[in-house]
Coordinates of C-alpha atoms in Angstrom, one line a residue:
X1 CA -158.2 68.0 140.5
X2 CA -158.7 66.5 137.1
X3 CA -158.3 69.9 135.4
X4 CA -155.2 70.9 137.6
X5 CA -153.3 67.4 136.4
X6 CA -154.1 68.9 133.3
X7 CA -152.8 72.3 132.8
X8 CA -149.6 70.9 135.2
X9 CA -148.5 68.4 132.2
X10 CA -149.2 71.2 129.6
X11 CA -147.0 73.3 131.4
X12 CA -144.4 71.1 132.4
X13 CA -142.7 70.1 129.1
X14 CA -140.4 66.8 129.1
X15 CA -137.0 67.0 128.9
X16 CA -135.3 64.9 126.2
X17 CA -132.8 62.2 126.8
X18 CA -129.5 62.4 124.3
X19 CA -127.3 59.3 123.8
X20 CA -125.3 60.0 121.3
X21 CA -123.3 56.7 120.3
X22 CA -120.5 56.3 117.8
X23 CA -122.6 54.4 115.1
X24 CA -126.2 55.4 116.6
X25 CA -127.9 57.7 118.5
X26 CA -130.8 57.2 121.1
X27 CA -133.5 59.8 121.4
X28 CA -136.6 60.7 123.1
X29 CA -138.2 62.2 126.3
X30 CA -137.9 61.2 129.8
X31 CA -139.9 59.1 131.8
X32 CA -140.8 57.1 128.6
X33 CA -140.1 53.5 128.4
X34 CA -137.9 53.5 125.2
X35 CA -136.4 56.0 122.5
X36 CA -138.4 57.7 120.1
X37 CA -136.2 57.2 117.6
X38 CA -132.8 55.0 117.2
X39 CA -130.9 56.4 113.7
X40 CA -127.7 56.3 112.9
X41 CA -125.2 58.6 114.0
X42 CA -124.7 60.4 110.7
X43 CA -126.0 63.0 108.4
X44 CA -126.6 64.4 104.7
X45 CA -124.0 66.8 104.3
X46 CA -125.3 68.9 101.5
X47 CA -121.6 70.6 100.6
X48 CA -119.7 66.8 100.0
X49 CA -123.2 65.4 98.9
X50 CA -123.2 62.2 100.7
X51 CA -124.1 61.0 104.5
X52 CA -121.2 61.9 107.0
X53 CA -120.6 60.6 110.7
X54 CA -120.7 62.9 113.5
X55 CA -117.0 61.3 114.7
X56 CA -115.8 62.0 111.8
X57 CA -114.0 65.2 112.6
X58 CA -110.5 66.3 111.9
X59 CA -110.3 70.1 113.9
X60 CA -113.3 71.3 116.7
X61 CA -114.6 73.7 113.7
X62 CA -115.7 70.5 112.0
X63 CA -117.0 69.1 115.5
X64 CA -118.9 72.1 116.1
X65 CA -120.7 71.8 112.7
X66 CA -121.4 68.3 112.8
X67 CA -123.4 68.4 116.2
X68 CA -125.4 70.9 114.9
X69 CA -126.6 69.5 111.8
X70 CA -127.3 66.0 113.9
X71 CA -129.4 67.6 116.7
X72 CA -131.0 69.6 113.9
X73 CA -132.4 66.3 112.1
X74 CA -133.3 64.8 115.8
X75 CA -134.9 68.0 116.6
X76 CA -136.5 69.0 113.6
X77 CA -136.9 65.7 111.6
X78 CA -138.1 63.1 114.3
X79 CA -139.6 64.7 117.5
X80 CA -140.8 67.8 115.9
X81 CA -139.6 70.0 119.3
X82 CA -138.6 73.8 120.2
X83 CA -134.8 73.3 121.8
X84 CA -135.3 76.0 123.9
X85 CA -138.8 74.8 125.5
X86 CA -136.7 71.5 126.6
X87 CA -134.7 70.6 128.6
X88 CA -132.0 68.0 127.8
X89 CA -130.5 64.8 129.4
X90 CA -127.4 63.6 127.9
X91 CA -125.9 60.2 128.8
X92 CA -122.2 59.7 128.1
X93 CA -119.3 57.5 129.0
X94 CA -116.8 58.6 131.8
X95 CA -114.2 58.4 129.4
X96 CA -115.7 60.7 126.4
X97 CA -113.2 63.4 125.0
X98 CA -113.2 66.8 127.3
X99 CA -113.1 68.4 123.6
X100 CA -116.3 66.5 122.4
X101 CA -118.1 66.9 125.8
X102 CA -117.5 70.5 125.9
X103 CA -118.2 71.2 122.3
X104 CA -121.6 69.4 122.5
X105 CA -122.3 72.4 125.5
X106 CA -121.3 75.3 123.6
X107 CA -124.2 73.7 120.6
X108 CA -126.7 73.1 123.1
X109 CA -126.5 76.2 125.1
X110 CA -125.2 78.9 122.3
X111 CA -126.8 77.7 119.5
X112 CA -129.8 75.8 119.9
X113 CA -130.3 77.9 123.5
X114 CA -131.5 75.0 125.6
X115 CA -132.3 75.9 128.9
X116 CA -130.6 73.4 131.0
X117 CA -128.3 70.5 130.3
X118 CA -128.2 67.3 132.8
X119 CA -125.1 65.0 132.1
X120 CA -125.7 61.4 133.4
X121 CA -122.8 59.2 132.9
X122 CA -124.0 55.6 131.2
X123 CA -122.9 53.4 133.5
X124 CA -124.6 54.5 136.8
X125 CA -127.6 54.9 134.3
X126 CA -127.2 51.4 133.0
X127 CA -126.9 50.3 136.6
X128 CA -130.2 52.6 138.0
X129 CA -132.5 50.5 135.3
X130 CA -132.1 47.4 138.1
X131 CA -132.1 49.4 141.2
X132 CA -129.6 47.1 142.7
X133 CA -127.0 48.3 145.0
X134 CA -124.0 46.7 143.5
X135 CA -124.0 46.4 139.4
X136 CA -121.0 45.3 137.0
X137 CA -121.6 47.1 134.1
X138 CA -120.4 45.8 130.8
X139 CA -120.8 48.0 127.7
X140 CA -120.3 46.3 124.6
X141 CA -120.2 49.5 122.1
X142 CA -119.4 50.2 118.0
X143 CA -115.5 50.6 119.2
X144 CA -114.8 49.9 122.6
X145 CA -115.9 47.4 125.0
X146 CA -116.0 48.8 129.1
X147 CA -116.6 47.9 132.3
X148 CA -117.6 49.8 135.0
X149 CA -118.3 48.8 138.5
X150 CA -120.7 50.5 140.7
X151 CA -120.8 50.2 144.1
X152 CA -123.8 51.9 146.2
X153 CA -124.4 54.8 143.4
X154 CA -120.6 55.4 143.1
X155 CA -118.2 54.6 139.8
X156 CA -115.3 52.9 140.9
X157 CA -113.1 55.2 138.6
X158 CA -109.4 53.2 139.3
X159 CA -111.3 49.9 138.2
X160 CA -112.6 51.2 135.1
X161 CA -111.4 49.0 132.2
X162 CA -111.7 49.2 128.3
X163 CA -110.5 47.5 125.7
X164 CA -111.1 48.1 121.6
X165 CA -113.7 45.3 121.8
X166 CA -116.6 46.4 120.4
X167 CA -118.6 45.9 117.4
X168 CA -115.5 46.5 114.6
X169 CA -113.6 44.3 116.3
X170 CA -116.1 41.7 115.2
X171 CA -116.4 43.3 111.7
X172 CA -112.5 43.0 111.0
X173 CA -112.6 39.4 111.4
X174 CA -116.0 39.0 109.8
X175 CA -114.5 40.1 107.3
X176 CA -110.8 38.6 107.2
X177 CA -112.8 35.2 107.0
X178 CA -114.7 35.7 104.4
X179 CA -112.1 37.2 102.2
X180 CA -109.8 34.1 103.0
X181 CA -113.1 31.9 102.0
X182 CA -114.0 33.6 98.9
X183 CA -110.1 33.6 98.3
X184 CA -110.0 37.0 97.4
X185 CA -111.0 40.4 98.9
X186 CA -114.5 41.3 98.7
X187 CA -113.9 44.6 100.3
X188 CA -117.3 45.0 101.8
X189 CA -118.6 48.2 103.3
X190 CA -119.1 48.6 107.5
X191 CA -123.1 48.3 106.3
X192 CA -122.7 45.3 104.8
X193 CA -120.4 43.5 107.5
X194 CA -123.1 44.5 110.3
X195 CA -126.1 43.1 108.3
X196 CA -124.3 39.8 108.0
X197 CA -123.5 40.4 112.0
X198 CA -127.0 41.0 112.7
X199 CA -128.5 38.4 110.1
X200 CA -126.0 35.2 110.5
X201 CA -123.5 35.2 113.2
X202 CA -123.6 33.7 116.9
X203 CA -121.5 32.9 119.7
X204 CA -120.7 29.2 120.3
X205 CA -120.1 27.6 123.5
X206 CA -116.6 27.7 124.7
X207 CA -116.1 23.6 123.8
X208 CA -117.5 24.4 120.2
X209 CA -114.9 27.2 119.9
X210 CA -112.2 25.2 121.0
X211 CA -112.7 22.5 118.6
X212 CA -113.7 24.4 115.9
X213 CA -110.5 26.9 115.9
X214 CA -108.2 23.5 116.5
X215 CA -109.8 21.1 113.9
X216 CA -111.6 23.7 111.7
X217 CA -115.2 24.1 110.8
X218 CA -116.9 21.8 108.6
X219 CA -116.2 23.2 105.3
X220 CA -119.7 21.5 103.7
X221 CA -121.7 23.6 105.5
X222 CA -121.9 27.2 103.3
X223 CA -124.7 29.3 102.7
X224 CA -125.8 31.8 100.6
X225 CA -127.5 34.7 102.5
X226 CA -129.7 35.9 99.9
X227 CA -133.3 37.8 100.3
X228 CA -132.9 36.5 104.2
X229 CA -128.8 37.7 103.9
X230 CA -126.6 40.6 102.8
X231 CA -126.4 42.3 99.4
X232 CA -123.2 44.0 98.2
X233 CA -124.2 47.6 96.6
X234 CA -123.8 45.7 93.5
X235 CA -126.8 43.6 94.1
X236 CA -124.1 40.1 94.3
X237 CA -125.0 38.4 96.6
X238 CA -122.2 37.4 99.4
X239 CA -121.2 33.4 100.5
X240 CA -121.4 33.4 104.2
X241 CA -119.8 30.0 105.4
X242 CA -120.6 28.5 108.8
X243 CA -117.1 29.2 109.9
X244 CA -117.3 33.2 109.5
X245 CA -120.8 32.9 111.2
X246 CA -119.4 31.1 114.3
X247 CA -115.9 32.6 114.6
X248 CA -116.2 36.0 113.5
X249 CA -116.3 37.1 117.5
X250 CA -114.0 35.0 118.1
X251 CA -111.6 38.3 119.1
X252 CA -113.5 39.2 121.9
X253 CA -112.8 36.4 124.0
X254 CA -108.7 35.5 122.5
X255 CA -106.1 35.9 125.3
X256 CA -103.0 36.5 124.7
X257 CA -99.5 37.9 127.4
X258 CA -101.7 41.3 128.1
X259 CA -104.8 39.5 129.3
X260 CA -107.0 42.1 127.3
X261 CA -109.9 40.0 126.1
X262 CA -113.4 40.5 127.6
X263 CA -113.2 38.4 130.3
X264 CA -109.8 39.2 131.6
X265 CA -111.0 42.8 131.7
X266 CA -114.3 41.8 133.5
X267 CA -112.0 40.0 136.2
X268 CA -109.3 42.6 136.1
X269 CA -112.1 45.3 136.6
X270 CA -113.6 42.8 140.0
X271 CA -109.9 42.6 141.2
X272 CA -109.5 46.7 141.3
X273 CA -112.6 46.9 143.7
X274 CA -113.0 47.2 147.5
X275 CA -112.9 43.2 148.5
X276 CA -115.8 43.8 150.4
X277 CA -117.7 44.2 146.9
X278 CA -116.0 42.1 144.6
X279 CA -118.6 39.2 146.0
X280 CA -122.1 41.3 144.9
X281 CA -119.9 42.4 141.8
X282 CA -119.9 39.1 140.2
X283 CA -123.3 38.1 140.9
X284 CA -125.0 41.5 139.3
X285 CA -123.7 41.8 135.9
X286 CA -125.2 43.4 133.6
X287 CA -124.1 43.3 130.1
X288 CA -125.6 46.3 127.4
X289 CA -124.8 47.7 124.5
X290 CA -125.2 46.7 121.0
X291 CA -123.3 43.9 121.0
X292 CA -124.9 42.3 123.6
X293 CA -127.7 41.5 121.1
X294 CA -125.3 39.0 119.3
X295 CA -126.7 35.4 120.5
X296 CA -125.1 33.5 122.4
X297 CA -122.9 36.1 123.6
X298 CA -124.1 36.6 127.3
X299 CA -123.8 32.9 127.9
X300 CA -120.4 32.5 126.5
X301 CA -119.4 35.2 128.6
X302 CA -120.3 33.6 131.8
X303 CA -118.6 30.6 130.8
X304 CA -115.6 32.1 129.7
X305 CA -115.3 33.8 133.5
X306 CA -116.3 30.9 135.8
X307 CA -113.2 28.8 133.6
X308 CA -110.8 31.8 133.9
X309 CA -111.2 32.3 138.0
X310 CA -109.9 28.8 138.0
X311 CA -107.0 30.1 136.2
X312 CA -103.9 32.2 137.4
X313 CA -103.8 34.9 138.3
X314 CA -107.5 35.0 139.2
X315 CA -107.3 32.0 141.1
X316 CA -105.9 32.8 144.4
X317 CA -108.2 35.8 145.1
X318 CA -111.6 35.2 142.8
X319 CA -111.9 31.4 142.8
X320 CA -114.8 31.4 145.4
X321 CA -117.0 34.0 143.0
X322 CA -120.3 32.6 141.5
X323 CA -121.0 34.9 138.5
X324 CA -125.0 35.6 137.8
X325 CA -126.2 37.6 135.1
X326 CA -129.6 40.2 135.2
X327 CA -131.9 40.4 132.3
X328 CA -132.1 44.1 131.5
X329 CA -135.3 45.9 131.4
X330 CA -135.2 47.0 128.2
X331 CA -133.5 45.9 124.7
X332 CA -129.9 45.5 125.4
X333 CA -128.6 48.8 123.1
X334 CA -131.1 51.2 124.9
X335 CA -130.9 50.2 128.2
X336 CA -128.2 53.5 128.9
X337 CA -130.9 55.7 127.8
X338 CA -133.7 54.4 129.7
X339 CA -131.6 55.0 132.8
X340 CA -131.2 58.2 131.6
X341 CA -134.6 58.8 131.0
X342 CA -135.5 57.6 134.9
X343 CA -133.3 60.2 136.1
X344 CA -134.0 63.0 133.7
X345 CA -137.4 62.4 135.1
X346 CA -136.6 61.8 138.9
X347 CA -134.1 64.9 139.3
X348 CA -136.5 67.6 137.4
X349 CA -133.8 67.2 134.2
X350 CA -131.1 69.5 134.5
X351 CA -131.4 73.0 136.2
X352 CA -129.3 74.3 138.5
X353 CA -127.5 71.7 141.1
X354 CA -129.0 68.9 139.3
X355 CA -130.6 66.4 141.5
X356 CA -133.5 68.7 143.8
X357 CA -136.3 66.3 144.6
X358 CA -134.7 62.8 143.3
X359 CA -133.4 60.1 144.6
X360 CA -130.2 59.4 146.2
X361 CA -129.4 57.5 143.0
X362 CA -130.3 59.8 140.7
X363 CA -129.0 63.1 142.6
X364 CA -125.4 61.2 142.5
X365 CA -125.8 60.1 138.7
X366 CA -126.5 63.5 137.4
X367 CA -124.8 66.8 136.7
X368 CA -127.2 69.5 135.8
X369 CA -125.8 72.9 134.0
X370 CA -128.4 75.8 133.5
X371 CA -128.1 78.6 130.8
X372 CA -127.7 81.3 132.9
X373 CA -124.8 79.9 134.6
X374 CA -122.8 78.3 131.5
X375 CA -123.4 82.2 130.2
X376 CA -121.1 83.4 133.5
X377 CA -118.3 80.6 133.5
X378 CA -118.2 78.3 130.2
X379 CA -116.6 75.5 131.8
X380 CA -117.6 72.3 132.5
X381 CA -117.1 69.8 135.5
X382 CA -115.2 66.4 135.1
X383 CA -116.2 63.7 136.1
X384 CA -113.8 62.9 138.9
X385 CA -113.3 66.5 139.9
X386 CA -114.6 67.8 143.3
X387 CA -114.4 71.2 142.7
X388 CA -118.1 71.4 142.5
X389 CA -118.4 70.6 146.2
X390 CA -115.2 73.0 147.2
X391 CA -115.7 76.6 148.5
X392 CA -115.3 78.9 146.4
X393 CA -111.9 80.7 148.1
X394 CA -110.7 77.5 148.6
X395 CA -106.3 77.1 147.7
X396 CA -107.3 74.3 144.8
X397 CA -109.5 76.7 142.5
X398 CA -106.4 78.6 141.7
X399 CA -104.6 75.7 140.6
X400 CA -107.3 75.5 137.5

């Protein structure tokens, strides 16, 4: 039996997990507990001589060239892997771009030759790390913050909100304040702004906030982040005053007519849901993402929503919700990829239908595309479309 085990796992090669972010990309195999590697979302490009991002792109030409040259370092640089021996699980938002989605395909299965592509969308994945029935997904990302509820393995796509929330929101004002403390513009770099993100900055409780942006923070308080800080290219080192370290994501949670800070769009997201959910909604969120890491973040953002139901126009219809947060299994910016990697591993990763042998969960989060069949008909399923499950001769396929 020993020996059997044996040749099985030599002949069963894991698939890899994709998550391909707008500052950095996850990678590794599935049914591993975290990434093999987490590296920016760029590359050397040897014809402009200097690192470019793989969003950078102007026309699909220049789409097309950057994916290669980014799964070619992941491939070739940090897992050392044949494409075509692996299979590959890619987690993705429901709102991605139909151009980048598809474009990502035609590099997978034309030029790298992969032999089967699973898509799994990230927040069912983010949801399948807890196994809980009912999970309010909020995705705090490089650009965009979004919240997605899901209800018994099912994306409730009308309640789907997103705001530009995310991590260079934070990085504008980080650096408006510091440029109106130094009194003139330092014009630091996005590098720069996010190691004084990640180094200095927190979230203060709601009270602190209040006070601070009414009376001001006390302007004796300034340090200099130095060998524990961030260093301009020059090697100057950059003043970073309690103020910009307090306030800096202050953005996320200011309200204005449109009620489009995070919270509003948390409640706003409840409030589109069957009413029969919104209850188990509020007491399983989950927050992920990147910025999630930001301290004190998760705690202001509970306190935030238990003073806004108390507020019009969340009062008469979410007042009685107690909000609870979950701990996520694994480190807040990976925890897309590990549900990836659970269902990569639970649905076989990718051939044909997708989901033989997995769970319910899995079989509903996952997509699965194999070579062969991309080779007959080039296009790719949308998310919301349920063409998949009409018959073939049915009226709506000639409407495509």
């Amino acid at each position: 039996m020993a020996l059997y085990e044996g040749i099985a796992l030599i002949q069963e090669k894991q698939a890899v997990v994709l998550d391909l972010g707008t500052d950095y990309t996850k990678f590794g195999f599935t049914g591993e507990a975290a990434p093999r590697c987490i590296i920016r979302s760029e590359y050397w490009c040897p014809s402009t001589r200097k690192y470019k991002r793989v969003y950078d792109y102007t026309t699909p030409e220049e789409l097309y060239d950057n994916l290669v040259h980014m799964l070619h370092l992941l491939y070739f640089r940090h897992v050392l892997v044949n494409p075509k021996e692996r299979k590959v699980v890619i987690v993705e938002s429901l709102l991605t771009p139909t151009l980048f989605r598809e474009t990502l395909a035609k590099v997978l299965f034309i030029h790298y030759e992969v032999s089967g592509v699973m898509w799994v969308d990230s927040g069912r994945a983010s949801a399948l790390t807890l196994g809980a029935p009912v999970v309010l997904v909020v995705s705090l990302g490089a650009r965009d913050a979004e919240i997605t509820a899901v209800v018994h393995g099912c994306p409730v796509i009308q309640a789907i909100q997103s705001q530009p929330l995310g991590a260079r929101a934070i990085h504008d004002e980080l650096a408006r304040i510091l440029d109106e403390d130094n009194g003139t513009e330092l014009h630091l770099s996005e590098d720069v702004l996010e190691d004084i993100k990640v180094r200095a900055c927190f979230v203060p409780s709601r009270e602190k906030a209040v006070e601070w942006l009414e009376r001001g923070v006390a302007s004796e308080v300034r340090e200099v982040r130095g060998a524990g800080g961030a260093r301009e290219g020059g090697g100057a080192r950059v003043p970073v005053s309690r103020r910009a370290r307090a306030l800096a994501a202050e953005p996320l949670f200011a309200r204005d007519n449109e009620l489009a800070s995070l919270p509003d769009i948390v409640l706003q997201c409840i409030l589109q849901c069957p009413i029969d959910a919104r209850r188990a909604l509020a007491e399983n969120v989950l927050v992920v993402g990147g910025g999630a890491a930001l301290p004190g973040l998760k705690a202001r953002l509970a306190h935030e929503l238990r003073h806004l139901v108390t507020l019009p126009p969340y009062r008469e219809r979410l007042g009685q919700l107690q909000f609870k947060f979950h701990s996520a299994p694994a480190h807040d910016n990976s925890v897309a990829w590990l549900g990836g990697a659970l269902c990569g591993a639970a649905c076989g990763a990718g051939g044909g239908a997708g989901a033989a042998g997995g769970g319910a969960w899995a079989g509903e989060a996952a997509r699965g595309l194999a070579r062969d069949a991309y080779a007959r008909a080039p296009r790719l399923r949308d998310w919301p479309s349920l063409l998949h499950n009409t018959p073939p001769h049915h009226p709506h396929w000639a409407l495509q």
